[in-house]
Short mmCIF file of C-alpha atoms in Angstrom, two decimals:
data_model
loop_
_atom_site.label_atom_id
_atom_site.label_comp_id
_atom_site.label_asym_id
_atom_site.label_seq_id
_atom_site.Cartn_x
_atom_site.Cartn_y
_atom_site.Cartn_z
CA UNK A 15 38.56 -5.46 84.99
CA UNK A 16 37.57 -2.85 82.66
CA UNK A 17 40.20 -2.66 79.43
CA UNK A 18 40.80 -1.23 76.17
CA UNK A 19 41.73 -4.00 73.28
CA UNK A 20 42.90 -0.97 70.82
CA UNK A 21 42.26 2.44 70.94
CA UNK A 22 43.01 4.77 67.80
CA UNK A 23 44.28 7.53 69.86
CA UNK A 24 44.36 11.14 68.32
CA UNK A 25 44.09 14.16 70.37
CA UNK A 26 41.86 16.81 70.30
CA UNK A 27 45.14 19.55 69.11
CA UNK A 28 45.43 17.04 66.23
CA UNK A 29 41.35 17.41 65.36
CA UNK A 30 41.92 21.14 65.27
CA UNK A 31 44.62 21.39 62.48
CA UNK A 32 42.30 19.03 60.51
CA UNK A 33 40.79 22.49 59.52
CA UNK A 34 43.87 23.59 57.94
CA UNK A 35 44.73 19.95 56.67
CA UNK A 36 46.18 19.75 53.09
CA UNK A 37 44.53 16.66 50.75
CA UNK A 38 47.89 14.64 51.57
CA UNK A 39 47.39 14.71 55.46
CA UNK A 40 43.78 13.90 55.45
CA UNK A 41 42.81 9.77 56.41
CA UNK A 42 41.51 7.82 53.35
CA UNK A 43 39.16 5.38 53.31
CA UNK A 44 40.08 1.42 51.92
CA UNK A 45 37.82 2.90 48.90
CA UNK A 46 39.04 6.28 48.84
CA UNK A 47 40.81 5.18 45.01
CA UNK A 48 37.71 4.37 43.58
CA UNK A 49 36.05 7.39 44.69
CA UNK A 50 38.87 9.64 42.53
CA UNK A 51 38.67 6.81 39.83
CA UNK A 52 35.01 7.61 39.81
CA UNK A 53 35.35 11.63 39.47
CA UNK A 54 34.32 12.10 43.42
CA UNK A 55 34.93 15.52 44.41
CA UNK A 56 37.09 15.06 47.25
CA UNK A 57 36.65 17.19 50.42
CA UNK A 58 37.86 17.10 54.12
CA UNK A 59 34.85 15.73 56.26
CA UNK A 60 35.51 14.91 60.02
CA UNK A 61 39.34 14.76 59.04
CA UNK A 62 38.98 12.27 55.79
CA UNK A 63 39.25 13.01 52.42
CA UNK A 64 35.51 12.33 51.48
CA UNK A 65 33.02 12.56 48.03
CA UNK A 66 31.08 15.35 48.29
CA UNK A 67 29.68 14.15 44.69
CA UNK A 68 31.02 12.54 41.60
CA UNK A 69 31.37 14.82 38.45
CA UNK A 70 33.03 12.52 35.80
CA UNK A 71 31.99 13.60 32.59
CA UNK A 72 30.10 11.18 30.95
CA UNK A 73 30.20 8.51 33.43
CA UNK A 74 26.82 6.54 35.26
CA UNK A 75 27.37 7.76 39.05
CA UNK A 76 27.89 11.45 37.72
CA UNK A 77 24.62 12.90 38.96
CA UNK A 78 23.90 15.99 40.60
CA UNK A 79 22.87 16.12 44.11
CA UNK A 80 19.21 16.56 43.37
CA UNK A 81 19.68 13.54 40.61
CA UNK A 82 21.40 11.65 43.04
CA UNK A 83 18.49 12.52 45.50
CA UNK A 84 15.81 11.27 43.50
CA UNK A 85 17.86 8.17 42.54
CA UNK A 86 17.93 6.97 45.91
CA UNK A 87 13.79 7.42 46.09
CA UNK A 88 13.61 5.29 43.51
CA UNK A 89 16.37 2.93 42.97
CA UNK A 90 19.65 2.43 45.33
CA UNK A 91 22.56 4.46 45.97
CA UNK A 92 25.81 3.44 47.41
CA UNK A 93 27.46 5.49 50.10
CA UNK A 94 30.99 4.54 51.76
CA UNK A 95 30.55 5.55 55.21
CA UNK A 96 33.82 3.84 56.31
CA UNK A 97 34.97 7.18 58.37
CA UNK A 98 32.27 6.68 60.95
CA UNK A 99 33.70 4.50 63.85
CA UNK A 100 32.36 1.05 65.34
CA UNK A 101 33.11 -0.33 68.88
CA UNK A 102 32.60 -4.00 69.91
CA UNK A 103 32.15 -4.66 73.80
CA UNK A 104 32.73 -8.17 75.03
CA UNK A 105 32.68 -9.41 78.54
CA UNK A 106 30.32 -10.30 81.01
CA UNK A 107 29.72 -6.73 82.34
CA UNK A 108 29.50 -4.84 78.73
CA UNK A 109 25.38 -4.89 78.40
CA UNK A 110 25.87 -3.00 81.83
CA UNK A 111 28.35 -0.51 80.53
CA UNK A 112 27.21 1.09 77.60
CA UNK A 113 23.48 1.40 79.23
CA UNK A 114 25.89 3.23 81.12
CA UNK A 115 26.81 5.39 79.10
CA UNK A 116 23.96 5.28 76.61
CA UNK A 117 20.18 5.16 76.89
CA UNK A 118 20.20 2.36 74.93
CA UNK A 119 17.21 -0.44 76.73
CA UNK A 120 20.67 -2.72 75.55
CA UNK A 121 19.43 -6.20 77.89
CA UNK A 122 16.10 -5.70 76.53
CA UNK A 123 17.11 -6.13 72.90
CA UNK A 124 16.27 -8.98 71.00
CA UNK A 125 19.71 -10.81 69.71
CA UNK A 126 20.73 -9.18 66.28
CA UNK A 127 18.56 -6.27 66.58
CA UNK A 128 19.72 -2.64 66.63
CA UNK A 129 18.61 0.79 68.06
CA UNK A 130 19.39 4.06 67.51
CA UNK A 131 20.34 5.88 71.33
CA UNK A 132 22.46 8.72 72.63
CA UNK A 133 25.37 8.99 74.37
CA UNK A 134 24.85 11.95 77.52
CA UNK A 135 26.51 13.83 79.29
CA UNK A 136 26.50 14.93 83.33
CA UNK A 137 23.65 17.91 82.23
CA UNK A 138 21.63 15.53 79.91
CA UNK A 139 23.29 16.78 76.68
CA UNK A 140 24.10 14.89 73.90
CA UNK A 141 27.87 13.91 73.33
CA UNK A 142 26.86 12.20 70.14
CA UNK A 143 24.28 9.39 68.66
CA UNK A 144 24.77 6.54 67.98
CA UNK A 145 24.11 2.80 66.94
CA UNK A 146 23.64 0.28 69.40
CA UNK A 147 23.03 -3.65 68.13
CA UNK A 148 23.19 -6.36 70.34
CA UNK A 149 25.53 -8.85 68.15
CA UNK A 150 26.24 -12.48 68.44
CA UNK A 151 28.72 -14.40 66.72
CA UNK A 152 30.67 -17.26 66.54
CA UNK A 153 34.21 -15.41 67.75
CA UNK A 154 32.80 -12.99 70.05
CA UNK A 155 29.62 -15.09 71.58
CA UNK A 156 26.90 -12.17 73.05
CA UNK A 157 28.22 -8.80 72.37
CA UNK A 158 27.47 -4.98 71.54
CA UNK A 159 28.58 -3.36 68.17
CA UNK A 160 28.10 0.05 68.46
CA UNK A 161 28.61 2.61 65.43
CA UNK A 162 29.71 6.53 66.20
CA UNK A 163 29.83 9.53 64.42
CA UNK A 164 33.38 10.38 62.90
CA UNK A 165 33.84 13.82 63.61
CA UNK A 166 32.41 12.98 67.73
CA UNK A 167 34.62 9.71 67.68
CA UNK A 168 38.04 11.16 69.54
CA UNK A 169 35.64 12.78 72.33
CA UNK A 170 33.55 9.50 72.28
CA UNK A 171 37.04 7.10 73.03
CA UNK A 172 38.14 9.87 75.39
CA UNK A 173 34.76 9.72 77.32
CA UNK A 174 34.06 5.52 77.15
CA UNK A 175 38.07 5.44 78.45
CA UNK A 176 37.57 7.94 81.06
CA UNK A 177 33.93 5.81 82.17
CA UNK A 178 35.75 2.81 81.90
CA UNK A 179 38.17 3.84 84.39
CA UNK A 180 35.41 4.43 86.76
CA UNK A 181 32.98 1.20 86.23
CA UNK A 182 35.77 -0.92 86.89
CA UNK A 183 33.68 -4.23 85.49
CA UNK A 184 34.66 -6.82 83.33
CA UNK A 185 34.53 -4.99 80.02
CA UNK A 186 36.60 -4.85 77.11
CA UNK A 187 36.48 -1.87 74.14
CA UNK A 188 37.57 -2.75 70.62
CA UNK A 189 37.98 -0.11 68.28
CA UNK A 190 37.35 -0.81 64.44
CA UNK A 191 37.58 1.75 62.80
CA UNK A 192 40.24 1.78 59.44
CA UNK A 193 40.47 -1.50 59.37
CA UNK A 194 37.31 -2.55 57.56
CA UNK A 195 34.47 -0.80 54.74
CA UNK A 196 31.27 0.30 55.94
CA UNK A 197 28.81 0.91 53.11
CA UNK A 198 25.55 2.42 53.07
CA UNK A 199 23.12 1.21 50.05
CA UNK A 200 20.08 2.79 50.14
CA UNK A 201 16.56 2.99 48.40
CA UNK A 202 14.08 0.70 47.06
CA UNK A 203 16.13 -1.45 45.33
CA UNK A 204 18.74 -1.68 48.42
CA UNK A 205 17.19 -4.93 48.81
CA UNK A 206 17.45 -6.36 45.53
CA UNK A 207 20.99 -5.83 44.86
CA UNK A 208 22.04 -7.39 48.46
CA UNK A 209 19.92 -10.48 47.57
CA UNK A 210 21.35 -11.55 44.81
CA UNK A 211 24.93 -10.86 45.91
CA UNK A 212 24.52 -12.59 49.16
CA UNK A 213 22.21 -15.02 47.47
CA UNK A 214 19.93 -15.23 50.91
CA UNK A 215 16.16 -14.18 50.76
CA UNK A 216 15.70 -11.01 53.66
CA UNK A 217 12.31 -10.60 53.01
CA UNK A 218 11.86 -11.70 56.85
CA UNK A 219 14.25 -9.15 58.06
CA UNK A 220 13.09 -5.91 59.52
CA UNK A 221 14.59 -2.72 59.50
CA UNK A 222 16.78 -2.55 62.91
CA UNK A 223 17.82 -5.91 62.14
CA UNK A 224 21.18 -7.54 61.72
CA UNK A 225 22.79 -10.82 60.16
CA UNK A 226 26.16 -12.16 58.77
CA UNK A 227 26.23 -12.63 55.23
CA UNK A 228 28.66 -13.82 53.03
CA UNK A 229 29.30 -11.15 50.08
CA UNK A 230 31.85 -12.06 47.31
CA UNK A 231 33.53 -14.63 49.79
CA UNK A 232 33.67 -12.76 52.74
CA UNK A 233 31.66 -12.44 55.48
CA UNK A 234 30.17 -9.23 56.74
CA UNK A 235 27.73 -7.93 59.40
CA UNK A 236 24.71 -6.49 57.52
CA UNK A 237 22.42 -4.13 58.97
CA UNK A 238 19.12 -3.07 57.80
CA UNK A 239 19.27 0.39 58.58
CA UNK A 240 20.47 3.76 57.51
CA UNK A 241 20.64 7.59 57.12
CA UNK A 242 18.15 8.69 54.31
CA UNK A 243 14.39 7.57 55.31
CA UNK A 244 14.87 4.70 52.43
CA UNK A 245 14.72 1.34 53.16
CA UNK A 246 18.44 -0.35 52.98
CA UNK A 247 21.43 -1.74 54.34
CA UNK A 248 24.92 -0.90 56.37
CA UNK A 249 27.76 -3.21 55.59
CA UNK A 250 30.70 -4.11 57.48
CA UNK A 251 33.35 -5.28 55.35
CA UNK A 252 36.54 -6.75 56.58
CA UNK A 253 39.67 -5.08 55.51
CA UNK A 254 41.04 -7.31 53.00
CA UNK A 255 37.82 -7.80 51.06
CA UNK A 256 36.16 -4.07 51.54
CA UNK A 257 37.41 -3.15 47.32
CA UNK A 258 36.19 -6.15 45.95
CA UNK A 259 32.98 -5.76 47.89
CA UNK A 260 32.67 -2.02 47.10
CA UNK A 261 32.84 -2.43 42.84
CA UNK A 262 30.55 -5.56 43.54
CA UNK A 263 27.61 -3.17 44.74
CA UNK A 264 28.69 -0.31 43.15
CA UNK A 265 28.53 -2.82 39.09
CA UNK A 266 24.89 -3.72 40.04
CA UNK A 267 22.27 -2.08 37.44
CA UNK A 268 20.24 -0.57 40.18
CA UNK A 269 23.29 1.13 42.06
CA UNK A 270 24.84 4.46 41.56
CA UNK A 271 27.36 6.21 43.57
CA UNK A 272 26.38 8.91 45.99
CA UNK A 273 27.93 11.09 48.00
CA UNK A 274 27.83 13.87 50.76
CA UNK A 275 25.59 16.42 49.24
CA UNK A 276 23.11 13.88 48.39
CA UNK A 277 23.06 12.39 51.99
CA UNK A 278 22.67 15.69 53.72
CA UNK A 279 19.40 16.50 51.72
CA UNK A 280 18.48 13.08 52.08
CA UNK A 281 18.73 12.90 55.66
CA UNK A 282 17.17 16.33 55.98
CA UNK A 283 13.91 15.32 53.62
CA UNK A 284 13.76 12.09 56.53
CA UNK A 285 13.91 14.45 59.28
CA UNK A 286 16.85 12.76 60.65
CA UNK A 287 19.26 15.08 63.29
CA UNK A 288 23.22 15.93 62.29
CA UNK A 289 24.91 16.09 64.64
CA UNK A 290 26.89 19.09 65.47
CA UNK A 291 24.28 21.55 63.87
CA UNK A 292 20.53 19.53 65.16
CA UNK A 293 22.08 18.18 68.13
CA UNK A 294 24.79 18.83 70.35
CA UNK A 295 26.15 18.58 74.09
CA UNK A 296 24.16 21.42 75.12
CA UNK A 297 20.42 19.91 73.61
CA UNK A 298 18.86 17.13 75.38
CA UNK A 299 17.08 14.44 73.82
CA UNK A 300 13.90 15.56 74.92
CA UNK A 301 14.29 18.59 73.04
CA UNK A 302 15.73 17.09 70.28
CA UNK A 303 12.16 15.13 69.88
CA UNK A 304 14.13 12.05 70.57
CA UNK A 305 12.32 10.86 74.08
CA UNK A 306 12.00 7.45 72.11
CA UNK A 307 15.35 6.78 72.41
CA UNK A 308 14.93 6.80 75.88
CA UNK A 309 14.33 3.07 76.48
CA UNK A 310 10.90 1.92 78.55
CA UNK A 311 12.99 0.37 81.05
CA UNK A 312 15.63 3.08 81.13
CA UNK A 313 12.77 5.90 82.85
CA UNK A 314 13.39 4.60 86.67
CA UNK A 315 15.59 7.38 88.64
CA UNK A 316 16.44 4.75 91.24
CA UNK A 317 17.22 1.82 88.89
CA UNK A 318 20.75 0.21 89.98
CA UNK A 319 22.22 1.50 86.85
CA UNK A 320 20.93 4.63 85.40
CA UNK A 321 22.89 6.57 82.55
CA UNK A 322 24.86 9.22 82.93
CA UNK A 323 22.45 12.48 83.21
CA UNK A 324 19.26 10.90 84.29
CA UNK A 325 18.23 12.92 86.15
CA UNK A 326 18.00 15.92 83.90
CA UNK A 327 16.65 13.83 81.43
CA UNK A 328 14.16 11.81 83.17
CA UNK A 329 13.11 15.05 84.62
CA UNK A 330 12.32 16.31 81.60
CA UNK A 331 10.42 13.58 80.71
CA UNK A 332 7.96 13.34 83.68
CA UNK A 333 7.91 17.53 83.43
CA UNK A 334 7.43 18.73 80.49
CA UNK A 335 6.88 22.34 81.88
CA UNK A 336 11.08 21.63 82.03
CA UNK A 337 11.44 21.75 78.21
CA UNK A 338 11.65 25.56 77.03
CA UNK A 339 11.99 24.72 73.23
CA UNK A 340 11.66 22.06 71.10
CA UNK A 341 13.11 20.49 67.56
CA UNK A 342 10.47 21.06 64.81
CA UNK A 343 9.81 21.28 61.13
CA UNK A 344 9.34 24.26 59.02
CA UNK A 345 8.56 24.64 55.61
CA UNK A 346 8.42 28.40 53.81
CA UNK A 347 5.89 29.31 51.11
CA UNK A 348 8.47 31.53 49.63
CA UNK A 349 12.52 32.94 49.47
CA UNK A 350 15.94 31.27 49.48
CA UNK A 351 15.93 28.16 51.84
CA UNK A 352 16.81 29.12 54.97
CA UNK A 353 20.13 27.74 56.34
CA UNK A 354 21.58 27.17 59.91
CA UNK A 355 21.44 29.76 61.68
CA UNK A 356 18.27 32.00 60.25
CA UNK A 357 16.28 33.55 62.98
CA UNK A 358 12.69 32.19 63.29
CA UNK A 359 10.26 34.98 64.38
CA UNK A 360 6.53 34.97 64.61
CA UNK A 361 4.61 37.10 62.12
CA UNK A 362 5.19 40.10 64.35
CA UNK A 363 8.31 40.05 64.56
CA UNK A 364 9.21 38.26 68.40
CA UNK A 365 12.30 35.73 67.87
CA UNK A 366 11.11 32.61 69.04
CA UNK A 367 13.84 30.30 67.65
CA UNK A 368 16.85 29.59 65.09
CA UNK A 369 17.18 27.06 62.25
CA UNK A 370 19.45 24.56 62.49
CA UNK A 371 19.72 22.82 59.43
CA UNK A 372 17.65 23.73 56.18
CA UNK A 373 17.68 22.84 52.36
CA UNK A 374 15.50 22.83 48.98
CA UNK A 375 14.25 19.38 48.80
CA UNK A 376 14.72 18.00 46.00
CA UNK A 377 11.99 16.06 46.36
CA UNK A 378 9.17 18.26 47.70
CA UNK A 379 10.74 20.84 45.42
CA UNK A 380 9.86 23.26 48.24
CA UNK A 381 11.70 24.73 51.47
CA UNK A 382 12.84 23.08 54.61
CA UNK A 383 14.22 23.20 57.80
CA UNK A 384 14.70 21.86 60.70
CA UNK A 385 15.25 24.46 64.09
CA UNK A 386 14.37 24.50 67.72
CA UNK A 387 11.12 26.94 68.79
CA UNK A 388 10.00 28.18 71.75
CA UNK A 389 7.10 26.77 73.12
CA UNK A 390 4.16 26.92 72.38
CA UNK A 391 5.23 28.20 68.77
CA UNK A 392 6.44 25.01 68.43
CA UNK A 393 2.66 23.30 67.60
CA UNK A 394 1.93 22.16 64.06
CA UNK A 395 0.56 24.42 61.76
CA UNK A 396 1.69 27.63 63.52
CA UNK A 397 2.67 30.04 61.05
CA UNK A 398 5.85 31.71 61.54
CA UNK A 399 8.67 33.47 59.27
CA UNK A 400 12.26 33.20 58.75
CA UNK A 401 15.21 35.93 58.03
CA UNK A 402 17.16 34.89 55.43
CA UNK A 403 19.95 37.45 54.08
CA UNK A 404 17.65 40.51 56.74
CA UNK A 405 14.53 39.67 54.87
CA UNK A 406 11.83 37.95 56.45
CA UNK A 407 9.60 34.95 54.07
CA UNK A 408 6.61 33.31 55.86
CA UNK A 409 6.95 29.45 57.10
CA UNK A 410 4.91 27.09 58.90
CA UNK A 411 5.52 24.40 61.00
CA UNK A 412 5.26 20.86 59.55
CA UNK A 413 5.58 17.58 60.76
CA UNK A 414 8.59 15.32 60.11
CA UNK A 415 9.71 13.45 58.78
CA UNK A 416 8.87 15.93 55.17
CA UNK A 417 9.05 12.45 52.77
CA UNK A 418 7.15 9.89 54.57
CA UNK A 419 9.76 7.14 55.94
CA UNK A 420 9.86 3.54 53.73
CA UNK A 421 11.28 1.39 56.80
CA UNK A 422 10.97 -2.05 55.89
CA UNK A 423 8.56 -4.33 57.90
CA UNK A 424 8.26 -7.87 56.99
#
């Protein structure tokens, strides 16, 4: 029978007054101390009390977000990512629930090896992305660990509860969320750093892979993945052990501290979709230029167990006369960046789509952004313009991701 081991229940009233949250009532991270101890700038971020970027005068990790940008390219950055929230489903029915409720290809996945999927609704929106990895380990035998976005995770629990009620299967949901570190370290040097700490060669692990290592005595599930286009790792840190892990990375020569600012323009420069501003419940996948995630084996309408909205999205797929607009890449010649929400018009003036997330790369040192177009405006090298602030500055669309991608391959 479907169950839930632990649920960290907060209600969608109590998400709301996060807005008007003082620093005393916002969650904290088991690392939220060294972040202040570090000069973070501390702002709310999905409800937590988050660095948005360290500013200790004088100190190594004070860098500003295009520094910190940069560093990343060419070094490693740590990130605590501890407010996202992980899932681990056991029992002989859980493969079949969260393809379920995913589009995750979850039987087909090799053992340790990770995918990025969404989570849709009835229409074939997108509740939220996630991480999927098929897990295995000596307390919980064959299992899924899945990873969700804070700010999505109290709609996500409501949603899994509420499709748990109806699968009935043997299933069980446990939620880990506060109780252990998750750390991003990211960039060329990610690899380095977790070598010699873990003192195990990973030259034979690919990106999308997973293994337990033992870090500083404890033993965490490592993932080489992440959220910048950079080749690194996510690390799950057990409670008790997630400080002493956290100054281990963070005292390695390569490492600096990083932060929210840097991650956005990061993620942006990788092409990589926020969600709540790239993505959302009313944008298919499809649309979102995400039919990858979409697995092979997921595209049969009358397979026993299709995901929830199938129909519309597997339509989609097989019609693509279905899809009105589509996610794509702009970058401007000239003007302010333009920011979510700027109007994308053709050269005459006909609105044709809006920008959904945008930024100066610090990188590139030029203009992007990232916005949904109208078909066929859409196509690479169309030239276009944006309104930013009533005046219009001429873009073109690009392909993404805007930095080429260093996933690791062995």
């Amino acid at each position: 029978m479907a169950s839930l081991a632990r649920v960290v229940s907060r209600g969608s009233t109590a998400g709301r007054a996060r807005a008007f949250a003082s620093a005393a009532e916002l969650k904290k991270t088991l690392v939220h101390a060294e972040h202040v101890a570090d000069g973070g700038k501390m702002v709310d971020f999905a409800g937590y009390s988050m660095p948005v970027q360290y500013t200790k005068a004088g100190a190594p990790h004070t860098l500003s977000i295009i520094e910190s940008t940069k560093w990343t390219r060419e070094n490693a950055s740590l990130f605590d990512v501890s407010h996202m929230c992980s899932i681990r489903w056991t029992g002989k029915d859980a493969f079949d629930f969260v393809e379920r409720v995913t589009t995750a290809d979850v039987k087909g996945l090799d053992a340790m090896r990770g995918t990025l999927s969404v989570i849709p609704n009835e229409k074939g929106g997108i509740i939220d992305d996630t991480m999927v990895t098929k897990c295995v380990s000596k307390e919980h035998g064959e299992h899924v660990y899945q990873v969700v976005n804070a700010g999505c995770a109290d709609k996500d629990l409501k949603h899994f509860e509420e499709q748990l009620g109806k699968f009935g299967g043997d299933v069980k949901m446990e939620v880990c969320w506060d109780n252990r570190g998750l750390y991003a370290i990211q960039g060329p040097k990610a690899v380095d750093v977790v070598q010699r700490l873990a003192k195990q060669d990973l030259s034979k692990v690919a990106f999308g892979e997973s293994l337990f290592l033992t870090i500083e005595g404890a033993e965490c599930l490592v993932s080489r993945c992440g959220y910048t286009g950079e080749d690194g790792f996510e690390i799950f840190v057990p409670e008790d052990a997630a400080v002493k892990v956290w100054n281990a990375l963070k005292s390695e020569n390569e490492v600096r501290l990083a932060a929210l600012g840097a991650r956005d323009a990061l993620r942006l420069e990788a092409g990589l979709c926020l969600y709540g501003h790239d993505i959302d419940e009313d944008t298919t996948p499809i649309e979102a230029g995400l039919t990858w995630v979409v697995g092979k084996s997921r595209r049969d309408i009358s397979a026993k167990n299709p995901f929830i909205g199938a129909e519309h999205i597997l339509a989609q797929i097989t019609d693509k006369t279905l899809v009105k607009k589509m996610r794509a890449g702009l970058m401007a010649t000239s003007g302010p960046p333009a920011r979510e929400g700027a109007e994308i018009q053709t050269p005459e003036g006909e609105s044709v789509g809006i920008v959904t997330s945008g930024t100066m790369s610090p990188i590139l040192r030029k203009n992007i952004a990232i916005g949904y177009i109208n078909k066929p405006y859409n196509k690479r090298d169309t030239n276009l313009q944006v309104v930013v602030r009533k005046k219009s500055f001429p873009a073109t669309v690009v392909r993404m991701p805007f930095v080429p991608t260093q996933y690791y391959k062995p």
